PDB file of C-alpha atoms in Angstrom:
ATOM      1  CA  UNK A  39       6.365  -3.440  19.596  1.00  0.00           C
ATOM      2  CA  UNK A  40       8.039  -0.050  19.518  1.00  0.00           C
ATOM      3  CA  UNK A  41       6.842   2.988  21.445  1.00  0.00           C
ATOM      4  CA  UNK A  42       5.895   4.624  18.152  1.00  0.00           C
ATOM      5  CA  UNK A  43       3.749   1.664  17.124  1.00  0.00           C
ATOM      6  CA  UNK A  44       1.986   1.695  20.488  1.00  0.00           C
ATOM      7  CA  UNK A  45       1.278   5.407  20.174  1.00  0.00           C
ATOM      8  CA  UNK A  46      -0.055   4.985  16.646  1.00  0.00           C
ATOM      9  CA  UNK A  47      -2.199   2.098  17.851  1.00  0.00           C
ATOM     10  CA  UNK A  48      -3.683   4.250  20.609  1.00  0.00           C
ATOM     11  CA  UNK A  49      -4.380   7.079  18.165  1.00  0.00           C
ATOM     12  CA  UNK A  50      -6.008   4.588  15.795  1.00  0.00           C
ATOM     13  CA  UNK A  51      -8.392   3.377  18.487  1.00  0.00           C
ATOM     14  CA  UNK A  52      -9.410   6.914  19.415  1.00  0.00           C
ATOM     15  CA  UNK A  53      -9.798   7.937  15.778  1.00  0.00           C
ATOM     16  CA  UNK A  54     -12.127   5.016  15.101  1.00  0.00           C
ATOM     17  CA  UNK A  55     -14.189   5.824  18.186  1.00  0.00           C
ATOM     18  CA  UNK A  56     -14.545   9.480  17.187  1.00  0.00           C
ATOM     19  CA  UNK A  57     -15.341   8.654  13.557  1.00  0.00           C
ATOM     20  CA  UNK A  58     -18.156   6.337  14.615  1.00  0.00           C
ATOM     21  CA  UNK A  59     -19.584   8.902  17.008  1.00  0.00           C
ATOM     22  CA  UNK A  60     -19.427  11.588  14.327  1.00  0.00           C
ATOM     23  CA  UNK A  61     -21.146   9.114  12.023  1.00  0.00           C
ATOM     24  CA  UNK A  62     -24.057   8.884  14.435  1.00  0.00           C
ATOM     25  CA  UNK A  63     -24.415  12.665  14.194  1.00  0.00           C
ATOM     26  CA  UNK A  64     -24.505  12.522  10.392  1.00  0.00           C
ATOM     27  CA  UNK A  65     -27.186   9.827  10.439  1.00  0.00           C
ATOM     28  CA  UNK A  66     -29.456  12.098  12.458  1.00  0.00           C
ATOM     29  CA  UNK A  67     -29.741  14.192   9.289  1.00  0.00           C
ATOM     30  CA  UNK A  68     -29.470  11.428   6.671  1.00  0.00           C
ATOM     31  CA  UNK A  69     -32.382  10.355   4.510  1.00  0.00           C
ATOM     32  CA  UNK A  70     -33.900  13.705   3.643  1.00  0.00           C
ATOM     33  CA  UNK A  71     -32.818  16.435   1.260  1.00  0.00           C
ATOM     34  CA  UNK A  72     -31.107  19.147   3.271  1.00  0.00           C
ATOM     35  CA  UNK A  73     -30.686  22.794   2.521  1.00  0.00           C
ATOM     36  CA  UNK A  74     -27.072  23.766   2.069  1.00  0.00           C
ATOM     37  CA  UNK A  75     -24.745  26.668   1.569  1.00  0.00           C
ATOM     38  CA  UNK A  76     -22.071  26.882  -1.094  1.00  0.00           C
ATOM     39  CA  UNK A  77     -18.451  27.294  -0.038  1.00  0.00           C
ATOM     40  CA  UNK A  78     -15.960  29.401  -1.976  1.00  0.00           C
ATOM     41  CA  UNK A  79     -15.088  26.428  -4.179  1.00  0.00           C
ATOM     42  CA  UNK A  80     -18.764  25.852  -4.987  1.00  0.00           C
ATOM     43  CA  UNK A  81     -19.094  22.628  -3.009  1.00  0.00           C
ATOM     44  CA  UNK A  82     -22.021  22.286  -0.596  1.00  0.00           C
ATOM     45  CA  UNK A  83     -21.894  22.295   3.189  1.00  0.00           C
ATOM     46  CA  UNK A  84     -24.830  21.217   5.348  1.00  0.00           C
ATOM     47  CA  UNK A  85     -25.759  21.460   8.996  1.00  0.00           C
ATOM     48  CA  UNK A  86     -24.622  17.846   9.302  1.00  0.00           C
ATOM     49  CA  UNK A  87     -21.082  18.692   8.101  1.00  0.00           C
ATOM     50  CA  UNK A  88     -20.869  21.522  10.614  1.00  0.00           C
ATOM     51  CA  UNK A  89     -22.230  19.463  13.525  1.00  0.00           C
ATOM     52  CA  UNK A  90     -19.949  16.489  12.866  1.00  0.00           C
ATOM     53  CA  UNK A  91     -16.764  18.544  12.525  1.00  0.00           C
ATOM     54  CA  UNK A  92     -17.659  20.613  15.591  1.00  0.00           C
ATOM     55  CA  UNK A  93     -17.975  17.390  17.613  1.00  0.00           C
ATOM     56  CA  UNK A  94     -14.679  16.017  16.293  1.00  0.00           C
ATOM     57  CA  UNK A  95     -12.781  19.218  17.057  1.00  0.00           C
ATOM     58  CA  UNK A  96     -14.164  19.484  20.560  1.00  0.00           C
ATOM     59  CA  UNK A  97     -13.236  15.895  21.366  1.00  0.00           C
ATOM     60  CA  UNK A  98      -9.733  16.127  19.900  1.00  0.00           C
ATOM     61  CA  UNK A  99      -9.035  19.412  21.695  1.00  0.00           C
ATOM     62  CA  UNK A 100     -10.305  17.950  24.965  1.00  0.00           C
ATOM     63  CA  UNK A 101      -8.309  14.719  24.738  1.00  0.00           C
ATOM     64  CA  UNK A 102      -5.193  16.015  22.981  1.00  0.00           C
ATOM     65  CA  UNK A 103      -4.869  19.754  23.675  1.00  0.00           C
ATOM     66  CA  UNK A 104      -1.386  19.882  22.153  1.00  0.00           C
ATOM     67  CA  UNK A 105      -2.414  18.419  18.802  1.00  0.00           C
ATOM     68  CA  UNK A 106      -3.113  20.390  15.645  1.00  0.00           C
ATOM     69  CA  UNK A 107      -6.255  20.109  13.536  1.00  0.00           C
ATOM     70  CA  UNK A 108      -6.983  20.769   9.868  1.00  0.00           C
ATOM     71  CA  UNK A 109     -10.656  20.415   8.943  1.00  0.00           C
ATOM     72  CA  UNK A 110     -12.605  21.017   5.786  1.00  0.00           C
ATOM     73  CA  UNK A 111     -15.153  23.288   7.413  1.00  0.00           C
ATOM     74  CA  UNK A 112     -13.153  25.255  10.039  1.00  0.00           C
ATOM     75  CA  UNK A 113      -9.587  25.335   8.755  1.00  0.00           C
ATOM     76  CA  UNK A 114      -6.390  24.930  10.770  1.00  0.00           C
ATOM     77  CA  UNK A 115      -5.559  25.272  14.468  1.00  0.00           C
ATOM     78  CA  UNK A 116      -2.222  24.844  16.268  1.00  0.00           C
ATOM     79  CA  UNK A 117      -0.318  24.454  12.969  1.00  0.00           C
ATOM     80  CA  UNK A 118       3.065  23.926  14.613  1.00  0.00           C
ATOM     81  CA  UNK A 119       2.018  20.792  16.508  1.00  0.00           C
ATOM     82  CA  UNK A 120       3.969  17.558  15.997  1.00  0.00           C
ATOM     83  CA  UNK A 121       0.692  15.617  15.666  1.00  0.00           C
ATOM     84  CA  UNK A 122      -2.007  16.879  13.312  1.00  0.00           C
ATOM     85  CA  UNK A 123      -5.523  15.544  12.770  1.00  0.00           C
ATOM     86  CA  UNK A 124      -7.042  16.078   9.312  1.00  0.00           C
ATOM     87  CA  UNK A 125     -10.837  15.929   9.197  1.00  0.00           C
ATOM     88  CA  UNK A 126     -13.532  15.598   6.594  1.00  0.00           C
ATOM     89  CA  UNK A 127     -16.823  15.241   8.497  1.00  0.00           C
ATOM     90  CA  UNK A 128     -18.764  14.163   5.405  1.00  0.00           C
ATOM     91  CA  UNK A 129     -16.917  13.183   2.260  1.00  0.00           C
ATOM     92  CA  UNK A 130     -19.531  12.863  -0.470  1.00  0.00           C
ATOM     93  CA  UNK A 131     -21.915  15.554   0.727  1.00  0.00           C
ATOM     94  CA  UNK A 132     -23.890  15.519  -2.518  1.00  0.00           C
ATOM     95  CA  UNK A 133     -24.496  11.778  -2.136  1.00  0.00           C
ATOM     96  CA  UNK A 134     -25.414  12.326   1.511  1.00  0.00           C
ATOM     97  CA  UNK A 135     -27.958  14.984   0.600  1.00  0.00           C
ATOM     98  CA  UNK A 136     -29.674  12.601  -1.815  1.00  0.00           C
ATOM     99  CA  UNK A 137     -29.886   9.743   0.663  1.00  0.00           C
ATOM    100  CA  UNK A 138     -27.129   7.677  -0.996  1.00  0.00           C
ATOM    101  CA  UNK A 139     -25.137   5.825   1.702  1.00  0.00           C
ATOM    102  CA  UNK A 140     -21.703   5.988   0.029  1.00  0.00           C
ATOM    103  CA  UNK A 141     -20.567   8.998   2.081  1.00  0.00           C
ATOM    104  CA  UNK A 142     -17.888   8.776   4.748  1.00  0.00           C
ATOM    105  CA  UNK A 143     -16.409  10.368   7.848  1.00  0.00           C
ATOM    106  CA  UNK A 144     -12.657  10.700   7.207  1.00  0.00           C
ATOM    107  CA  UNK A 145      -9.914  11.123   9.800  1.00  0.00           C
ATOM    108  CA  UNK A 146      -6.211  11.169   9.087  1.00  0.00           C
ATOM    109  CA  UNK A 147      -3.395  11.753  11.575  1.00  0.00           C
ATOM    110  CA  UNK A 148       0.086  12.981  10.721  1.00  0.00           C
ATOM    111  CA  UNK A 149       2.986  12.508  13.130  1.00  0.00           C
ATOM    112  CA  UNK A 150       5.923  14.837  12.473  1.00  0.00           C
ATOM    113  CA  UNK A 151       4.429  15.570   9.063  1.00  0.00           C
ATOM    114  CA  UNK A 152       4.142  11.914   8.037  1.00  0.00           C
ATOM    115  CA  UNK A 153       0.718  10.286   7.484  1.00  0.00           C
ATOM    116  CA  UNK A 154       0.495   7.633  10.206  1.00  0.00           C
ATOM    117  CA  UNK A 155      -3.178   6.839  10.895  1.00  0.00           C
ATOM    118  CA  UNK A 156      -6.227   6.717   8.653  1.00  0.00           C
ATOM    119  CA  UNK A 157      -9.890   5.998   9.334  1.00  0.00           C
ATOM    120  CA  UNK A 158     -12.705   5.965   6.771  1.00  0.00           C
ATOM    121  CA  UNK A 159     -16.070   5.285   8.401  1.00  0.00           C
ATOM    122  CA  UNK A 160     -19.248   4.803   6.368  1.00  0.00           C
ATOM    123  CA  UNK A 161     -22.210   5.381   8.694  1.00  0.00           C
ATOM    124  CA  UNK A 162     -24.860   4.535   6.111  1.00  0.00           C
ATOM    125  CA  UNK A 163     -23.229   1.165   5.396  1.00  0.00           C
ATOM    126  CA  UNK A 164     -21.946   0.231   8.839  1.00  0.00           C
ATOM    127  CA  UNK A 165     -18.391  -0.145   7.491  1.00  0.00           C
ATOM    128  CA  UNK A 166     -15.073   1.121   8.824  1.00  0.00           C
ATOM    129  CA  UNK A 167     -11.685   0.824   7.125  1.00  0.00           C
ATOM    130  CA  UNK A 168      -8.789   1.831   9.364  1.00  0.00           C
ATOM    131  CA  UNK A 169      -5.009   1.567   9.498  1.00  0.00           C
ATOM    132  CA  UNK A 170      -1.930   2.730  11.361  1.00  0.00           C
ATOM    133  CA  UNK A 171       1.614   2.486  10.058  1.00  0.00           C
ATOM    134  CA  UNK A 172       3.132  -0.852  11.021  1.00  0.00           C
ATOM    135  CA  UNK A 173      -0.151  -2.242  12.396  1.00  0.00           C
ATOM    136  CA  UNK A 174      -2.004  -3.370   9.273  1.00  0.00           C
ATOM    137  CA  UNK A 175      -5.287  -2.348   7.695  1.00  0.00           C
ATOM    138  CA  UNK A 176      -8.631  -3.420   9.136  1.00  0.00           C
ATOM    139  CA  UNK A 177     -12.094  -3.641   7.623  1.00  0.00           C
ATOM    140  CA  UNK A 178     -14.729  -3.810  10.355  1.00  0.00           C
ATOM    141  CA  UNK A 179     -12.078  -5.067  12.765  1.00  0.00           C
ATOM    142  CA  UNK A 180     -10.591  -7.779  10.555  1.00  0.00           C
ATOM    143  CA  UNK A 181      -7.318  -7.592   8.680  1.00  0.00           C
ATOM    144  CA  UNK A 182      -7.836  -6.790   5.011  1.00  0.00           C
ATOM    145  CA  UNK A 183      -5.693  -6.688   1.907  1.00  0.00           C
ATOM    146  CA  UNK A 184      -5.863  -5.376  -1.619  1.00  0.00           C
ATOM    147  CA  UNK A 185      -6.607  -7.758  -4.469  1.00  0.00           C
ATOM    148  CA  UNK A 186      -3.942  -9.777  -6.279  1.00  0.00           C
ATOM    149  CA  UNK A 187      -5.128  -8.888  -9.783  1.00  0.00           C
ATOM    150  CA  UNK A 188      -2.193  -8.227 -12.100  1.00  0.00           C
ATOM    151  CA  UNK A 189      -4.021  -7.905 -15.424  1.00  0.00           C
ATOM    152  CA  UNK A 190      -5.825  -4.662 -16.212  1.00  0.00           C
ATOM    153  CA  UNK A 191      -8.309  -6.666 -18.277  1.00  0.00           C
ATOM    154  CA  UNK A 192      -9.513  -8.279 -15.044  1.00  0.00           C
ATOM    155  CA  UNK A 193      -9.571  -5.072 -13.014  1.00  0.00           C
ATOM    156  CA  UNK A 194     -12.388  -2.878 -11.738  1.00  0.00           C
ATOM    157  CA  UNK A 195     -11.583   0.823 -12.072  1.00  0.00           C
ATOM    158  CA  UNK A 196     -13.538   3.536 -10.293  1.00  0.00           C
ATOM    159  CA  UNK A 197     -13.891   7.290 -10.196  1.00  0.00           C
ATOM    160  CA  UNK A 198     -16.241   9.732  -8.499  1.00  0.00           C
ATOM    161  CA  UNK A 199     -17.373  11.539 -11.615  1.00  0.00           C
ATOM    162  CA  UNK A 200     -15.908  11.033 -15.098  1.00  0.00           C
ATOM    163  CA  UNK A 201     -16.707  14.606 -16.169  1.00  0.00           C
ATOM    164  CA  UNK A 202     -13.508  16.165 -14.713  1.00  0.00           C
ATOM    165  CA  UNK A 203     -11.456  13.421 -16.340  1.00  0.00           C
ATOM    166  CA  UNK A 204     -13.088  14.009 -19.704  1.00  0.00           C
ATOM    167  CA  UNK A 205     -12.299  17.732 -19.448  1.00  0.00           C
ATOM    168  CA  UNK A 206      -8.758  17.061 -18.277  1.00  0.00           C
ATOM    169  CA  UNK A 207      -5.393  16.176 -19.767  1.00  0.00           C
ATOM    170  CA  UNK A 208      -6.036  12.611 -18.592  1.00  0.00           C
ATOM    171  CA  UNK A 209      -9.051  12.231 -20.900  1.00  0.00           C
ATOM    172  CA  UNK A 210      -7.430   9.920 -23.451  1.00  0.00           C
ATOM    173  CA  UNK A 211      -5.766   7.923 -20.687  1.00  0.00           C
ATOM    174  CA  UNK A 212      -9.047   7.502 -18.806  1.00  0.00           C
ATOM    175  CA  UNK A 213     -10.852   6.395 -21.963  1.00  0.00           C
ATOM    176  CA  UNK A 214      -8.070   3.894 -22.623  1.00  0.00           C
ATOM    177  CA  UNK A 215      -8.346   2.533 -19.072  1.00  0.00           C
ATOM    178  CA  UNK A 216     -12.096   2.093 -19.484  1.00  0.00           C
ATOM    179  CA  UNK A 217     -11.556   0.165 -22.710  1.00  0.00           C
ATOM    180  CA  UNK A 218      -8.926  -2.096 -21.158  1.00  0.00           C
ATOM    181  CA  UNK A 219     -10.531  -2.783 -17.785  1.00  0.00           C
ATOM    182  CA  UNK A 220     -13.058  -5.468 -16.919  1.00  0.00           C
ATOM    183  CA  UNK A 221     -15.379  -3.010 -15.160  1.00  0.00           C
ATOM    184  CA  UNK A 222     -15.623   0.778 -14.841  1.00  0.00           C
ATOM    185  CA  UNK A 223     -17.971   2.328 -12.292  1.00  0.00           C
ATOM    186  CA  UNK A 224     -18.562   5.587 -10.418  1.00  0.00           C
ATOM    187  CA  UNK A 225     -18.617   4.128  -6.898  1.00  0.00           C
ATOM    188  CA  UNK A 226     -16.799   7.224  -5.950  1.00  0.00           C
ATOM    189  CA  UNK A 227     -15.759   9.727  -3.342  1.00  0.00           C
ATOM    190  CA  UNK A 228     -14.040   8.073  -0.398  1.00  0.00           C
ATOM    191  CA  UNK A 229     -15.862   4.768  -0.858  1.00  0.00           C
ATOM    192  CA  UNK A 230     -13.960   4.052  -4.052  1.00  0.00           C
ATOM    193  CA  UNK A 231     -10.618   4.197  -2.240  1.00  0.00           C
ATOM    194  CA  UNK A 232     -12.009   1.951   0.510  1.00  0.00           C
ATOM    195  CA  UNK A 233     -13.118  -0.592  -2.104  1.00  0.00           C
ATOM    196  CA  UNK A 234      -9.551  -0.769  -3.413  1.00  0.00           C
ATOM    197  CA  UNK A 235      -8.100  -1.180   0.087  1.00  0.00           C
ATOM    198  CA  UNK A 236     -10.458  -4.069   0.835  1.00  0.00           C
ATOM    199  CA  UNK A 237      -9.844  -5.933  -2.422  1.00  0.00           C
ATOM    200  CA  UNK A 238     -13.234  -5.224  -4.014  1.00  0.00           C
ATOM    201  CA  UNK A 239     -11.795  -3.020  -6.777  1.00  0.00           C
ATOM    202  CA  UNK A 240      -8.311  -2.483  -8.176  1.00  0.00           C
ATOM    203  CA  UNK A 241      -8.130   1.204  -9.132  1.00  0.00           C
ATOM    204  CA  UNK A 242      -9.736   4.438  -7.904  1.00  0.00           C
ATOM    205  CA  UNK A 243      -8.952   7.727  -9.655  1.00  0.00           C
ATOM    206  CA  UNK A 244      -9.753  11.169  -8.223  1.00  0.00           C
ATOM    207  CA  UNK A 245      -8.406  13.920 -10.500  1.00  0.00           C
ATOM    208  CA  UNK A 246      -9.316  16.600  -7.926  1.00  0.00           C
ATOM    209  CA  UNK A 247      -8.692  15.918  -4.228  1.00  0.00           C
ATOM    210  CA  UNK A 248      -8.158  18.130  -1.172  1.00  0.00           C
ATOM    211  CA  UNK A 249      -5.905  17.065   1.732  1.00  0.00           C
ATOM    212  CA  UNK A 250      -8.904  16.231   3.934  1.00  0.00           C
ATOM    213  CA  UNK A 251     -10.303  13.997   1.166  1.00  0.00           C
ATOM    214  CA  UNK A 252      -6.999  12.164   0.907  1.00  0.00           C
ATOM    215  CA  UNK A 253      -5.980  12.153   4.575  1.00  0.00           C
ATOM    216  CA  UNK A 254      -6.775   8.548   5.587  1.00  0.00           C
ATOM    217  CA  UNK A 255      -5.865   6.792   2.398  1.00  0.00           C
ATOM    218  CA  UNK A 256      -2.096   6.847   2.223  1.00  0.00           C
ATOM    219  CA  UNK A 257      -1.696   4.770   5.435  1.00  0.00           C
ATOM    220  CA  UNK A 258      -4.800   2.704   4.625  1.00  0.00           C
ATOM    221  CA  UNK A 259      -3.576   1.703   1.165  1.00  0.00           C
ATOM    222  CA  UNK A 260       0.000   1.149   2.262  1.00  0.00           C
ATOM    223  CA  UNK A 261      -0.992  -1.075   5.156  1.00  0.00           C
ATOM    224  CA  UNK A 262      -3.397  -2.999   2.906  1.00  0.00           C
ATOM    225  CA  UNK A 263      -0.555  -3.692   0.472  1.00  0.00           C
ATOM    226  CA  UNK A 264      -1.541  -1.151  -2.173  1.00  0.00           C
ATOM    227  CA  UNK A 265      -0.465   2.333  -3.198  1.00  0.00           C
ATOM    228  CA  UNK A 266      -1.901   5.822  -2.947  1.00  0.00           C
ATOM    229  CA  UNK A 267      -0.268   8.632  -4.930  1.00  0.00           C
ATOM    230  CA  UNK A 268      -1.144  11.830  -6.694  1.00  0.00           C
ATOM    231  CA  UNK A 269      -1.337  11.899 -10.492  1.00  0.00           C
ATOM    232  CA  UNK A 270       2.436  12.459 -10.649  1.00  0.00           C
ATOM    233  CA  UNK A 271       3.047   9.200  -8.796  1.00  0.00           C
ATOM    234  CA  UNK A 272       4.103  10.856  -5.521  1.00  0.00           C
ATOM    235  CA  UNK A 273       2.815   9.419  -2.229  1.00  0.00           C
ATOM    236  CA  UNK A 274       1.385  12.558  -0.645  1.00  0.00           C
ATOM    237  CA  UNK A 275      -1.873  14.017   0.679  1.00  0.00           C
ATOM    238  CA  UNK A 276      -1.562  17.511  -0.761  1.00  0.00           C
ATOM    239  CA  UNK A 277      -0.946  16.764  -4.414  1.00  0.00           C
ATOM    240  CA  UNK A 278      -4.417  17.875  -5.494  1.00  0.00           C
ATOM    241  CA  UNK A 279      -5.361  14.430  -6.809  1.00  0.00           C
ATOM    242  CA  UNK A 280      -5.454  10.836  -5.632  1.00  0.00           C
ATOM    243  CA  UNK A 281      -4.968   7.443  -7.264  1.00  0.00           C
ATOM    244  CA  UNK A 282      -5.417   4.273  -5.238  1.00  0.00           C
ATOM    245  CA  UNK A 283      -4.466   0.887  -6.655  1.00  0.00           C
ATOM    246  CA  UNK A 284      -3.692  -2.609  -5.461  1.00  0.00           C
ATOM    247  CA  UNK A 285      -0.030  -1.743  -6.067  1.00  0.00           C
ATOM    248  CA  UNK A 286       0.430  -4.459  -8.668  1.00  0.00           C
ATOM    249  CA  UNK A 287      -1.305  -2.338 -11.298  1.00  0.00           C
ATOM    250  CA  UNK A 288      -0.058   1.081 -10.222  1.00  0.00           C
ATOM    251  CA  UNK A 289       2.697   1.592 -12.764  1.00  0.00           C
ATOM    252  CA  UNK A 290       0.511   0.266 -15.562  1.00  0.00           C
ATOM    253  CA  UNK A 291      -2.324   2.615 -14.599  1.00  0.00           C
ATOM    254  CA  UNK A 292       0.046   5.588 -14.467  1.00  0.00           C
ATOM    255  CA  UNK A 293       1.421   4.701 -17.892  1.00  0.00           C
ATOM    256  CA  UNK A 294      -2.034   4.560 -19.449  1.00  0.00           C
ATOM    257  CA  UNK A 295      -3.283   7.732 -17.754  1.00  0.00           C
ATOM    258  CA  UNK A 296      -0.235   9.718 -18.828  1.00  0.00           C
ATOM    259  CA  UNK A 297      -0.460   8.516 -22.412  1.00  0.00           C
ATOM    260  CA  UNK A 298       2.821   6.601 -22.233  1.00  0.00           C
ATOM    261  CA  UNK A 299       1.034   3.385 -23.184  1.00  0.00           C
TER     262      UNK A 299
END
């Protein structure tokens, strides 16, 4: 095992520990409708988001004072660092506020600008999907892989909310995917990408995605044998969108979405 793999493995262990502890904080507020404030983009932020990200930042700064952090709620610190943590304390805040357990605590780690570690923890479900480059993808501690489905007619495709797709240039492509697929559901936000990584769905489409929403999923999908790209087919976290697939269907999905089918 190389030094880099060992370092990524150590970061993975810490990231999982911190995600689970932040998850405990979120559960202290889960199960009741919370008051919230609206951010500049109109999305809600609750006391639970603030408390969880505050905990994560304090722990990362204490353990790794030279690392950078980018978080949804408090922005960027130490931007020139060679290692950067990207945090979303609650992905799926609207679901969280309504007592729906498909929300997640998301942690991604970049090393020299390259996504290297990803953790998606689902406190309400007791599930964790985690990966580090070269070390595989794990679902609740066991190695996991994407599905082997090669036919779109046998695939489950997911999105968070079809409304943005129906108002978007991908509308006809999305409608075509729905017609061709075996199953189309809105098991969305971060949980949709986790379902693809663990072989329970084949495609997850997010037409609008921030870096902290995407942060864990490039290493998670790659290590699970799948693909994560933006809508242009580029493997990146800052493309403004995110498409996870089992890899075998990725090109086909991109063809249909773009209208090349």
